[in-house]
Short mmCIF file of C-alpha atoms (C1' of nucleotides) in Angstrom, two decimals:
data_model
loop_
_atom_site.label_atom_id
_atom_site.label_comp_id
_atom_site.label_asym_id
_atom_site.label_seq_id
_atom_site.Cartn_x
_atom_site.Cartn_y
_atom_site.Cartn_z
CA UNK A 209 -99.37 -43.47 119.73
CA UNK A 210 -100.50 -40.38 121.10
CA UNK A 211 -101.63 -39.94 117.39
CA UNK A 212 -103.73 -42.78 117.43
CA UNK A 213 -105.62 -41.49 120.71
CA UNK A 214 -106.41 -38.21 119.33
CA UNK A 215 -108.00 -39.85 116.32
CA UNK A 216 -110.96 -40.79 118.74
CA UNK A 217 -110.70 -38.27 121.41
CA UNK A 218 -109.07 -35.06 122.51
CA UNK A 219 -106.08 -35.55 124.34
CA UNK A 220 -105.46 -32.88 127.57
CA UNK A 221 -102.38 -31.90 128.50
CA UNK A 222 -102.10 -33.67 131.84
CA UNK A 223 -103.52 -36.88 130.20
CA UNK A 224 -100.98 -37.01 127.81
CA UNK A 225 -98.46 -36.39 130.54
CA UNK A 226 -99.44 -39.57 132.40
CA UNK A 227 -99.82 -41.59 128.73
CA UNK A 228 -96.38 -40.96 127.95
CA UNK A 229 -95.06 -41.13 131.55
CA UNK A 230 -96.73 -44.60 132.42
CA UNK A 231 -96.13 -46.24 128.96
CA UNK A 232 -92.39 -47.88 128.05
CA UNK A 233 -90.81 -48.33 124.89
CA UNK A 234 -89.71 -52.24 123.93
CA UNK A 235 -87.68 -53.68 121.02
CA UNK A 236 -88.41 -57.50 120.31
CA UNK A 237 -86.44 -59.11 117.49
CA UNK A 238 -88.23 -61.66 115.00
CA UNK A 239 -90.07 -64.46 116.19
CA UNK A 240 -89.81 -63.39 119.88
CA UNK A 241 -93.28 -65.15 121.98
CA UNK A 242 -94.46 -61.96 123.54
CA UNK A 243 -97.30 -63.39 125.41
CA UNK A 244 -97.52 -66.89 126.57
CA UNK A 245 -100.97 -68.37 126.69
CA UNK A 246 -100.10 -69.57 130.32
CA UNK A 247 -99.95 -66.43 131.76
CA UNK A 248 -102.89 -63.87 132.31
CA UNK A 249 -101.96 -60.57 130.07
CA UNK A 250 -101.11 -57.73 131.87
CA UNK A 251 -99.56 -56.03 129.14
CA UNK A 252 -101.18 -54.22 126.18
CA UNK A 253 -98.60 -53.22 123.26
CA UNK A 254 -98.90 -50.81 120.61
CA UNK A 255 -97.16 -51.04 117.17
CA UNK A 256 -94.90 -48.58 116.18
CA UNK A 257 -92.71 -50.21 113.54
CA UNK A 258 -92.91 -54.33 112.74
CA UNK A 259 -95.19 -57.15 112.56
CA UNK A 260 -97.13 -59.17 115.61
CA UNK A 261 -99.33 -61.87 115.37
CA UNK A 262 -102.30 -63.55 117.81
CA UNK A 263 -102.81 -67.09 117.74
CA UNK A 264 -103.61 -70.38 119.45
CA UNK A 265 -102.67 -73.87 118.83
CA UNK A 266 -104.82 -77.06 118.52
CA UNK A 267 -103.38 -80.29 118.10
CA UNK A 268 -99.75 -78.91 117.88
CA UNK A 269 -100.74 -77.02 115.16
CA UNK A 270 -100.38 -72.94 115.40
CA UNK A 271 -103.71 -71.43 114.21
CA UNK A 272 -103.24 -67.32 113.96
CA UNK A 273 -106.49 -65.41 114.59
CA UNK A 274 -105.30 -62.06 112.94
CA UNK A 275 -101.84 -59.69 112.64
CA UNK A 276 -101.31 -56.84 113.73
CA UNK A 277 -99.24 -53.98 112.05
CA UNK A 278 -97.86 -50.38 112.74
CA UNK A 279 -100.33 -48.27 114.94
CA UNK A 280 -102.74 -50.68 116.73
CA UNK A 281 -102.32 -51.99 119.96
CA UNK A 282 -102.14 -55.69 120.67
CA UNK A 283 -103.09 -58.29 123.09
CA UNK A 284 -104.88 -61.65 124.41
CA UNK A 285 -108.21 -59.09 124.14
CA UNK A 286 -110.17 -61.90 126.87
CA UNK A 287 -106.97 -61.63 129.23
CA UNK A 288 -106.27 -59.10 129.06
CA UNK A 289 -109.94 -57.16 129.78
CA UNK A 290 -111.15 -59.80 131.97
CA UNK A 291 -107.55 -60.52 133.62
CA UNK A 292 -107.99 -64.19 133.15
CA UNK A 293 -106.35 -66.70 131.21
CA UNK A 294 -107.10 -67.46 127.32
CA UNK A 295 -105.90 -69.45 124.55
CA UNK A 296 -104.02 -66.95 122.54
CA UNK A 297 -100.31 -66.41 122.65
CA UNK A 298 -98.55 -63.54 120.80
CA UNK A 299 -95.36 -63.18 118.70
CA UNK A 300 -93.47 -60.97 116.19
CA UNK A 301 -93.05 -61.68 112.75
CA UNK A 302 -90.32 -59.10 112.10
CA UNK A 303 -88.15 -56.87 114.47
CA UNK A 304 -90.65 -54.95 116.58
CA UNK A 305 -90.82 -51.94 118.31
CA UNK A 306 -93.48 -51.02 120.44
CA UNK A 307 -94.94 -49.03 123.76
CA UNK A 308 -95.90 -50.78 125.98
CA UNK A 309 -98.45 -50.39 128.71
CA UNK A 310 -99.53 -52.57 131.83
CA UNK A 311 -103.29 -53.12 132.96
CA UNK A 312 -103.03 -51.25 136.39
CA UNK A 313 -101.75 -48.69 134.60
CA UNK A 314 -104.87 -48.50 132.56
CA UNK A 315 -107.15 -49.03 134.91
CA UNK A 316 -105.89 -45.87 137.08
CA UNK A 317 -105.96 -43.65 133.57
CA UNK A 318 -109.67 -45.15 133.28
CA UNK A 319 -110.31 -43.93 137.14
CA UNK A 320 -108.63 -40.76 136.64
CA UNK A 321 -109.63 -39.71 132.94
CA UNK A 322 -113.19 -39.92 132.26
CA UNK A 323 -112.08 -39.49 128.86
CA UNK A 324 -110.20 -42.79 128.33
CA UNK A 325 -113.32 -44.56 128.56
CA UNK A 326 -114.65 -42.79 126.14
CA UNK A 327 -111.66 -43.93 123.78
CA UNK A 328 -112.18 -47.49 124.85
CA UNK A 329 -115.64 -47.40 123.86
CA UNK A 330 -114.95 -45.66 120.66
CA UNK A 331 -112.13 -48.04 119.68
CA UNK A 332 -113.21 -51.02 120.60
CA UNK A 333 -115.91 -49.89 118.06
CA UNK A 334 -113.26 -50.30 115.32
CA UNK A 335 -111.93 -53.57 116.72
CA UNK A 336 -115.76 -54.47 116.76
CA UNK A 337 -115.93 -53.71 113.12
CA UNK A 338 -112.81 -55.47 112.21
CA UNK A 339 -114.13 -58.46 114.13
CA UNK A 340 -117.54 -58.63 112.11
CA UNK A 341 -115.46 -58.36 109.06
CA UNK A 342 -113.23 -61.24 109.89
CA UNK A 343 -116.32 -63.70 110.63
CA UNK A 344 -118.02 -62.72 107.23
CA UNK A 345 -114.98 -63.51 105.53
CA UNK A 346 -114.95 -66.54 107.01
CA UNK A 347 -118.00 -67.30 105.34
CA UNK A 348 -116.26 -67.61 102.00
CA UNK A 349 -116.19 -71.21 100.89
CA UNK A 350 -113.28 -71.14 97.98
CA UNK A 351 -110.17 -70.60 99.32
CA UNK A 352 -108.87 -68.24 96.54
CA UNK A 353 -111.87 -65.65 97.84
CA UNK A 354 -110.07 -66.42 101.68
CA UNK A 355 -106.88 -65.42 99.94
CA UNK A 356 -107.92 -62.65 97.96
CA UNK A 357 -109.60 -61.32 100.59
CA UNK A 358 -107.04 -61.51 102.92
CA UNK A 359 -104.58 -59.55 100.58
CA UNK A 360 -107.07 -56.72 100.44
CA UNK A 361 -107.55 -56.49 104.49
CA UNK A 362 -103.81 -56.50 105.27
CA UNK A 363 -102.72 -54.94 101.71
CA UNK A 364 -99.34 -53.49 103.08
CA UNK A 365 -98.13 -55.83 105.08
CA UNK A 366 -99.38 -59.40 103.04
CA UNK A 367 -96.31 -59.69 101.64
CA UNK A 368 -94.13 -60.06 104.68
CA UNK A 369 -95.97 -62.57 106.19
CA UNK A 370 -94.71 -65.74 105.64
CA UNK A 371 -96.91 -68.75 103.67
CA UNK A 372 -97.47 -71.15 107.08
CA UNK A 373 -99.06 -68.45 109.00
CA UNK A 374 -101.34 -67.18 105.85
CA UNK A 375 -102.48 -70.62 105.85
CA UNK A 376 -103.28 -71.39 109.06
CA UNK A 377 -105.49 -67.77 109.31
CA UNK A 378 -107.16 -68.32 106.43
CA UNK A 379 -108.24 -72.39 107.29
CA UNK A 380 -106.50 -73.43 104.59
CA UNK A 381 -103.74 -76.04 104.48
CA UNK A 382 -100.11 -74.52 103.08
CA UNK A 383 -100.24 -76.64 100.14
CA UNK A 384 -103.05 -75.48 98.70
CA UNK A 385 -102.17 -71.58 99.59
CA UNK A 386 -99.03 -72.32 97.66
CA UNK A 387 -100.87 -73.66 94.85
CA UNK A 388 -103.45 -70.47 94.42
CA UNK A 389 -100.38 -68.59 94.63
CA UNK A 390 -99.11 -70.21 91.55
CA UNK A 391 -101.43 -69.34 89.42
CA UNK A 392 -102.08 -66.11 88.11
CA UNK B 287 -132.90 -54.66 130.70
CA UNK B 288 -131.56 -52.59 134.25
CA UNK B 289 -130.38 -55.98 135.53
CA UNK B 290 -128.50 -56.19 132.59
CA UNK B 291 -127.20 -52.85 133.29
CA UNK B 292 -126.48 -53.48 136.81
CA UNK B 293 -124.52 -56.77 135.70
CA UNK B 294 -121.53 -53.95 134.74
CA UNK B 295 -122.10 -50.84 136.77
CA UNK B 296 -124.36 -49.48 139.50
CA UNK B 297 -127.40 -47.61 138.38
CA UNK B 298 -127.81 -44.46 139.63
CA UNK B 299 -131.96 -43.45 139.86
CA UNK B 300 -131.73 -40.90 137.72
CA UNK B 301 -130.13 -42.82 135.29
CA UNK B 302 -132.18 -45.41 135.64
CA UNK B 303 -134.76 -42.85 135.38
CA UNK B 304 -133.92 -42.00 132.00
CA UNK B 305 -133.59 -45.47 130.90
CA UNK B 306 -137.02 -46.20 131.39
CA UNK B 307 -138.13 -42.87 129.89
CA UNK B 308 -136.18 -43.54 126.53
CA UNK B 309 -136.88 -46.80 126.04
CA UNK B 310 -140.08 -48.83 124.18
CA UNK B 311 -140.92 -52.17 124.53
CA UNK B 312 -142.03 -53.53 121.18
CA UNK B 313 -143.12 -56.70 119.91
CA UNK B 314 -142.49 -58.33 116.66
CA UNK B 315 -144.28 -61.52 114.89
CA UNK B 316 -141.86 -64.60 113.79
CA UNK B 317 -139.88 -63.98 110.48
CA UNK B 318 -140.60 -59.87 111.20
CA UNK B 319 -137.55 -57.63 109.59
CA UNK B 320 -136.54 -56.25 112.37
CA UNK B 321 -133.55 -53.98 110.14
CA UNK B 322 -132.98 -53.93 107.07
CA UNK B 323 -129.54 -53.17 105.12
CA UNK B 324 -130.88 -50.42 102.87
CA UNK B 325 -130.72 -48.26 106.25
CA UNK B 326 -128.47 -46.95 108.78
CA UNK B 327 -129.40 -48.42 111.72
CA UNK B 328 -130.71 -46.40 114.59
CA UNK B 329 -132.05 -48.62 116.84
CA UNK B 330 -130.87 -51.17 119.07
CA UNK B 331 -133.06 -53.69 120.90
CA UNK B 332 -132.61 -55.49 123.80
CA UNK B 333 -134.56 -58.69 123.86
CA UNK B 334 -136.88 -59.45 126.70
CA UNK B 335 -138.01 -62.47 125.27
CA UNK B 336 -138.16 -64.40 121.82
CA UNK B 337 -134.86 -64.92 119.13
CA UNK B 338 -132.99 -63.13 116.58
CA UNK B 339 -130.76 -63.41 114.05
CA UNK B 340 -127.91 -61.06 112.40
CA UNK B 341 -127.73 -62.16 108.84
CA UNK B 342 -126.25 -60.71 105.59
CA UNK B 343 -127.06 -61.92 101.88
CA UNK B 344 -124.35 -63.21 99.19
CA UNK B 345 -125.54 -64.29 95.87
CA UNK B 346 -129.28 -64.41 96.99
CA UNK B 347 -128.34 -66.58 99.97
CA UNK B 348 -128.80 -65.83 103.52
CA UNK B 349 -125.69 -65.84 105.57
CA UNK B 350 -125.96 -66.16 109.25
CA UNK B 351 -123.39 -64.12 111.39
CA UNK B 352 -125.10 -65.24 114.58
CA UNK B 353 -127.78 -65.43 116.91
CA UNK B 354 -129.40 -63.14 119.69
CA UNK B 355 -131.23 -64.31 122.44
CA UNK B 356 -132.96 -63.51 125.62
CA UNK B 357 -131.37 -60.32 127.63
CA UNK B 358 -128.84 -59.56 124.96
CA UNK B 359 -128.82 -56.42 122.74
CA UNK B 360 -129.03 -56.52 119.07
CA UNK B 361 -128.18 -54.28 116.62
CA UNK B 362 -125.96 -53.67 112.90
CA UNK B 363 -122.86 -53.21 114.87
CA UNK B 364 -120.96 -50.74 112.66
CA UNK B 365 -124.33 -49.66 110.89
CA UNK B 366 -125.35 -48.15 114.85
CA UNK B 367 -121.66 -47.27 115.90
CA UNK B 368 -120.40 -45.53 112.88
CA UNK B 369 -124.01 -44.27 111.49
CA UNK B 370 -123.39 -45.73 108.66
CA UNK B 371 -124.72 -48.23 106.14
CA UNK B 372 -123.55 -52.13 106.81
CA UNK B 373 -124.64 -55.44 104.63
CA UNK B 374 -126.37 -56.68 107.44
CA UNK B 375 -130.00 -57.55 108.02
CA UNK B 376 -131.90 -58.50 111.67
CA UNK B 377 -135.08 -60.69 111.40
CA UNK B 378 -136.61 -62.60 114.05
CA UNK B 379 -136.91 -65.94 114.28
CA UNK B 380 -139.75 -66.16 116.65
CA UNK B 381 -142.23 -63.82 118.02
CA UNK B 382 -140.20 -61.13 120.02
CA UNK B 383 -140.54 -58.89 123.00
CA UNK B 384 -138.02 -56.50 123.06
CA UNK B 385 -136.88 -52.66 124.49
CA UNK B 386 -135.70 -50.56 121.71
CA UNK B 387 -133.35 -47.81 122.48
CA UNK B 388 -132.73 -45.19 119.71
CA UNK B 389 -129.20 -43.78 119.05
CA UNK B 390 -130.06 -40.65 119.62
CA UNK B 391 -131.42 -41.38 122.99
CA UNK B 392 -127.81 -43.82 123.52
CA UNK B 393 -126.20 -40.35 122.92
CA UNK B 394 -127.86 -38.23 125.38
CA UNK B 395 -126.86 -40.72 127.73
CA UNK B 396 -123.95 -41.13 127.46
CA UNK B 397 -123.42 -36.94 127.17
CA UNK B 398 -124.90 -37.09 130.67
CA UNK B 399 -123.81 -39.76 132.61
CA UNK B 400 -120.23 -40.90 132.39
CA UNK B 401 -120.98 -44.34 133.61
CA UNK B 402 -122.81 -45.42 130.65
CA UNK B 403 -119.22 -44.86 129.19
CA UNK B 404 -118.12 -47.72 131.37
CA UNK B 405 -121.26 -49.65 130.96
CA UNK B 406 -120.33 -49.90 126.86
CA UNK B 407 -116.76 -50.37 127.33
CA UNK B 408 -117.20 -53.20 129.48
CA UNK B 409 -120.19 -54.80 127.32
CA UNK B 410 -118.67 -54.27 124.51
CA UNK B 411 -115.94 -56.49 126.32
CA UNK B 412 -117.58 -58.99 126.85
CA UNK B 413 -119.13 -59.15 123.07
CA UNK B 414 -115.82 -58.64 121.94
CA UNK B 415 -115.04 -62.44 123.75
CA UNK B 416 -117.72 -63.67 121.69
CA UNK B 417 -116.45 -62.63 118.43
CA UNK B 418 -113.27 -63.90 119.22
CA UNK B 419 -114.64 -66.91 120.34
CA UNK B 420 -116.58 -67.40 117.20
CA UNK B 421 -113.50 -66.60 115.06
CA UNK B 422 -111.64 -69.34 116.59
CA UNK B 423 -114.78 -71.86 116.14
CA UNK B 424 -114.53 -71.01 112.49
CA UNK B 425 -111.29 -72.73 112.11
CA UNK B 426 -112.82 -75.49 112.63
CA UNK B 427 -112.30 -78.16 109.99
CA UNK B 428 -114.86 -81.24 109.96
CA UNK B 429 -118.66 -80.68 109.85
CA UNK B 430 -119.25 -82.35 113.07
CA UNK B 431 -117.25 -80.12 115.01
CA UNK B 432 -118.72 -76.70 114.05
CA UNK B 433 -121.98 -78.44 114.71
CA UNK B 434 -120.87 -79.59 118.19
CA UNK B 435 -119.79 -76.18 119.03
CA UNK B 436 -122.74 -74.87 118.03
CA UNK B 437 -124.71 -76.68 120.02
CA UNK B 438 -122.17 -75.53 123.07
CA UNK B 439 -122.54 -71.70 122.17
CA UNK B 440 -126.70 -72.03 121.65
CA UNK B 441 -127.13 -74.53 124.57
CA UNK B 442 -130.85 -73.17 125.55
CA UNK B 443 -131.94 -72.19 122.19
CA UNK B 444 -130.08 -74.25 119.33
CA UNK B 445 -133.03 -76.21 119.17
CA UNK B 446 -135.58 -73.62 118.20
CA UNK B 447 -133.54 -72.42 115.24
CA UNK B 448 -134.59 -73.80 111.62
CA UNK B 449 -132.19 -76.17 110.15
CA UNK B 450 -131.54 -74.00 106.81
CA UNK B 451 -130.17 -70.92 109.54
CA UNK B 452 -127.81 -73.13 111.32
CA UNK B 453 -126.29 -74.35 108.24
CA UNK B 454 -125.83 -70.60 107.24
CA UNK B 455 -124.47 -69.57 110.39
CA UNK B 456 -122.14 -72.80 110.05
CA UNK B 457 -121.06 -72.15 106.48
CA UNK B 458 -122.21 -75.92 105.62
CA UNK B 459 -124.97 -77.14 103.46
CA UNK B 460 -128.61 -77.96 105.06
CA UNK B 461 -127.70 -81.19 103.55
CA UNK B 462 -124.47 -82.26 105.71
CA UNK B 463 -126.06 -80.54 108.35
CA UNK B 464 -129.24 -82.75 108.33
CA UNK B 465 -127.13 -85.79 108.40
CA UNK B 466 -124.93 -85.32 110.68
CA UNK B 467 -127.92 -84.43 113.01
CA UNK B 468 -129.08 -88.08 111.74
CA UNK B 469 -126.37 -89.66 112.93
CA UNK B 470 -126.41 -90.85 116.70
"C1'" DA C 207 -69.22 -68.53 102.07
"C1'" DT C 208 -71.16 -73.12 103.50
"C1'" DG C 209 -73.69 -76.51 105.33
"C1'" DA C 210 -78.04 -76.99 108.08
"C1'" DT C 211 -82.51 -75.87 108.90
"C1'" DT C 212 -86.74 -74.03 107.52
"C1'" DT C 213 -90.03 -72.72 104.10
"C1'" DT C 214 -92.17 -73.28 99.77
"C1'" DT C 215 -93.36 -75.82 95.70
"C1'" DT C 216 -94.84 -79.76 93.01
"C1'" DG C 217 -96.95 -84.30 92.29
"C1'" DA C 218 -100.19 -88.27 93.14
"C1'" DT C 219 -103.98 -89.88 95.56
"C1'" DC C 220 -108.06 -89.74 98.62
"C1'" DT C 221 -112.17 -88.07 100.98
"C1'" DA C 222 -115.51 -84.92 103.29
"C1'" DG C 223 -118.72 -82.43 102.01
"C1'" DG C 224 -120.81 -80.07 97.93
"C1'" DT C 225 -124.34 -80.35 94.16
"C1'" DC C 226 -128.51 -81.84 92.07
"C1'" DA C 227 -132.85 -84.05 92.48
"C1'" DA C 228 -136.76 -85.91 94.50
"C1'" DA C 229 -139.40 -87.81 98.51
"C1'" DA C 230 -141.03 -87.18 103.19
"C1'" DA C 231 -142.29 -84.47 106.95
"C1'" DT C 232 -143.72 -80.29 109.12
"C1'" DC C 233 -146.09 -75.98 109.25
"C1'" DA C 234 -149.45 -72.34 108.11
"C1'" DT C 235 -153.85 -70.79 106.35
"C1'" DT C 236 -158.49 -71.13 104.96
"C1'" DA D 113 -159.50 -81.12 108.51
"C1'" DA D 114 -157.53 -80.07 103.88
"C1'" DT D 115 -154.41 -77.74 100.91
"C1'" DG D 116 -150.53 -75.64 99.73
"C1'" DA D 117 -146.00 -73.97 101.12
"C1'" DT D 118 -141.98 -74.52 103.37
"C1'" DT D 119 -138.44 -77.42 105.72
"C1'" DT D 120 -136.05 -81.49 106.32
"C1'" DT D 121 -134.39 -85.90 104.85
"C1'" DT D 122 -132.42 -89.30 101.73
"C1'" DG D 123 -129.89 -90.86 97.63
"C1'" DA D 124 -126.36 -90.76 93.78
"C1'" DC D 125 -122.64 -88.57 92.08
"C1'" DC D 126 -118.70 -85.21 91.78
"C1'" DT D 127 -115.13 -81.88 92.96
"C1'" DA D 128 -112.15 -78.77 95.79
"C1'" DG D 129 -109.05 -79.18 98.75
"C1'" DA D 130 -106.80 -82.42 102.25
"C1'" DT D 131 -103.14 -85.69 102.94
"C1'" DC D 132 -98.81 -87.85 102.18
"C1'" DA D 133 -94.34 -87.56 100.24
"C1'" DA D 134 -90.41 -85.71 98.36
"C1'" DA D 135 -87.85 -82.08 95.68
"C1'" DA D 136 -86.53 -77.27 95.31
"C1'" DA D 137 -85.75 -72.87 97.14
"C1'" DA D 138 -84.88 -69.67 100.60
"C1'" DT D 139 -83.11 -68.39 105.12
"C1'" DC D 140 -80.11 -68.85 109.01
"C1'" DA D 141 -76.06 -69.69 111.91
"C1'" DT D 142 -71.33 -70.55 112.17
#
DNA sequence: ATGATTTTTTGATCTAGGTCAAAAATCATT
DNA sequence: AATGATTTTTGACCTAGATCAAAAAATCAT
């Protein structure tokens, strides 16, 4: 984690300290709902090892908005910044490990550490970027470019998502996904 | 533009100082490229008054990725984060009034004063909700809806947009999207 | 291991919205 | 105001993918 905070900044010695002292480590098996939708999120989690995903539901049906792998942090991004509630809930996909770190606890690194806002600005850059991505890829209209597409964004981890969930990212119904996986 | 400003943290004169020193007001006909793709993007503009769009181009064809209106900043997001080139293009769609801040200039600023840190993390916040929010209106199925929530999202200006744009930004045909305006 | 549950595949049919084409309306320029 | 260019509308037809349904395969719990 600490890893992922030096990519953007430069981590001092004290601020690690409080990092490492103020975040906890978490083990959730398989299909465990780590955030519920009716709940503001207080909690931010990165990925060390496993498989999360964010999503909402319309009409009963689960609709997943992205994954998210090894080394990023998740959570309901709108509840979690704005401390209010949002559609999203969270769960694993696999066994997941993670550290896990709670808003106040953020918000005093942001009052004390000049530098952490720094990082939030220069990684919510990447998120940014990842975002833009996603809604021009939603612009394809066949769904074998969806699902090509989405096998090059989440190349290492495609395969271990299962078929109802690729679906319901990509706007497609499972059927069809099934079918494009068929051929070829 | 400081109103703006003031919306996330309090300006300090000096600050607010250099604000007004760094930034140009600039006006642009209807249809003007505003940026185009073949360039990093240096500049981002903060419209006083007048529409823009954010568009990229597959197979010849214009492809919306949204909107910018009245006291909202407007730029190639990666292309001005990462200095780096991006696929997308800014026109406008009407005449436009707007402040243009360089990157350079963004730099300076936020070298000397630590709040502009906080000013783009918590911006960037609140853009981040709209991404999200437009993700989750792509996953919308039927014609009608997309167009409905359009309307929602562009409340004061979805009516000053050209048909052909909307359809773009919808990923829908002008066709469907003139008749379903025809109907009721 | 074994039966139960869940996930994925396969098949048959249907439909929303795409495509192509041409007319009507709106806009811009002299 | 007139002319040409661009935008929007309307019509006829077609196709990709949805829906419904049921079999096959994989996964899970005891």
């Amino acid at each position: 984690m600490l890893q992922h905070f030096e990519k953007y900044i430069k981590l001092s010695a004290p601020l690690k300290d409080e990092l490492t002292k103020r975040v906890t480590l978490k083990t959730f098996k398989k299909g465990h709902l780590v955030h519920n939708a009716d709940k503001v999120c207080t909690k931010s989690y990165f990925i060390q090892k496993g498989l999360m995903r964010l999503y909402s539901i319309k009409d009963g049906k689960e609709i997943t908005a992205f994954f998210c792998a090894e080394n990023e942090w998740v959570n309901s991004p709108n509840s979690f910044i704005q401390q209010q509630l949002d559609i999203y809930y969270i769960d694993t996909i696999e066994a997941t490990e993670c550290y896990c770190l709670n808003v106040g606890d953020l918000v005093y690194l942001f009052e004390h550490f000049p530098e952490m806002e720094q990082y939030a600005r220069l990684s919510m850059g990447t998120n940014l970027a990842y975002y833009l991505e996603r809604i021009s890829s939603m612009h394809f209209t066949r769904a074998t470019e969806k699902y090509q597409h989405f096998c090059k964004t989440y190349q290492d981890v495609h395969h271990r998502i299962p078929l109802g969930m690729v679906s319901s990212y990509l706007g497609i119904t499972q059927e069809t996904l099934s079918r494009i996986r068929a051929e070829k």
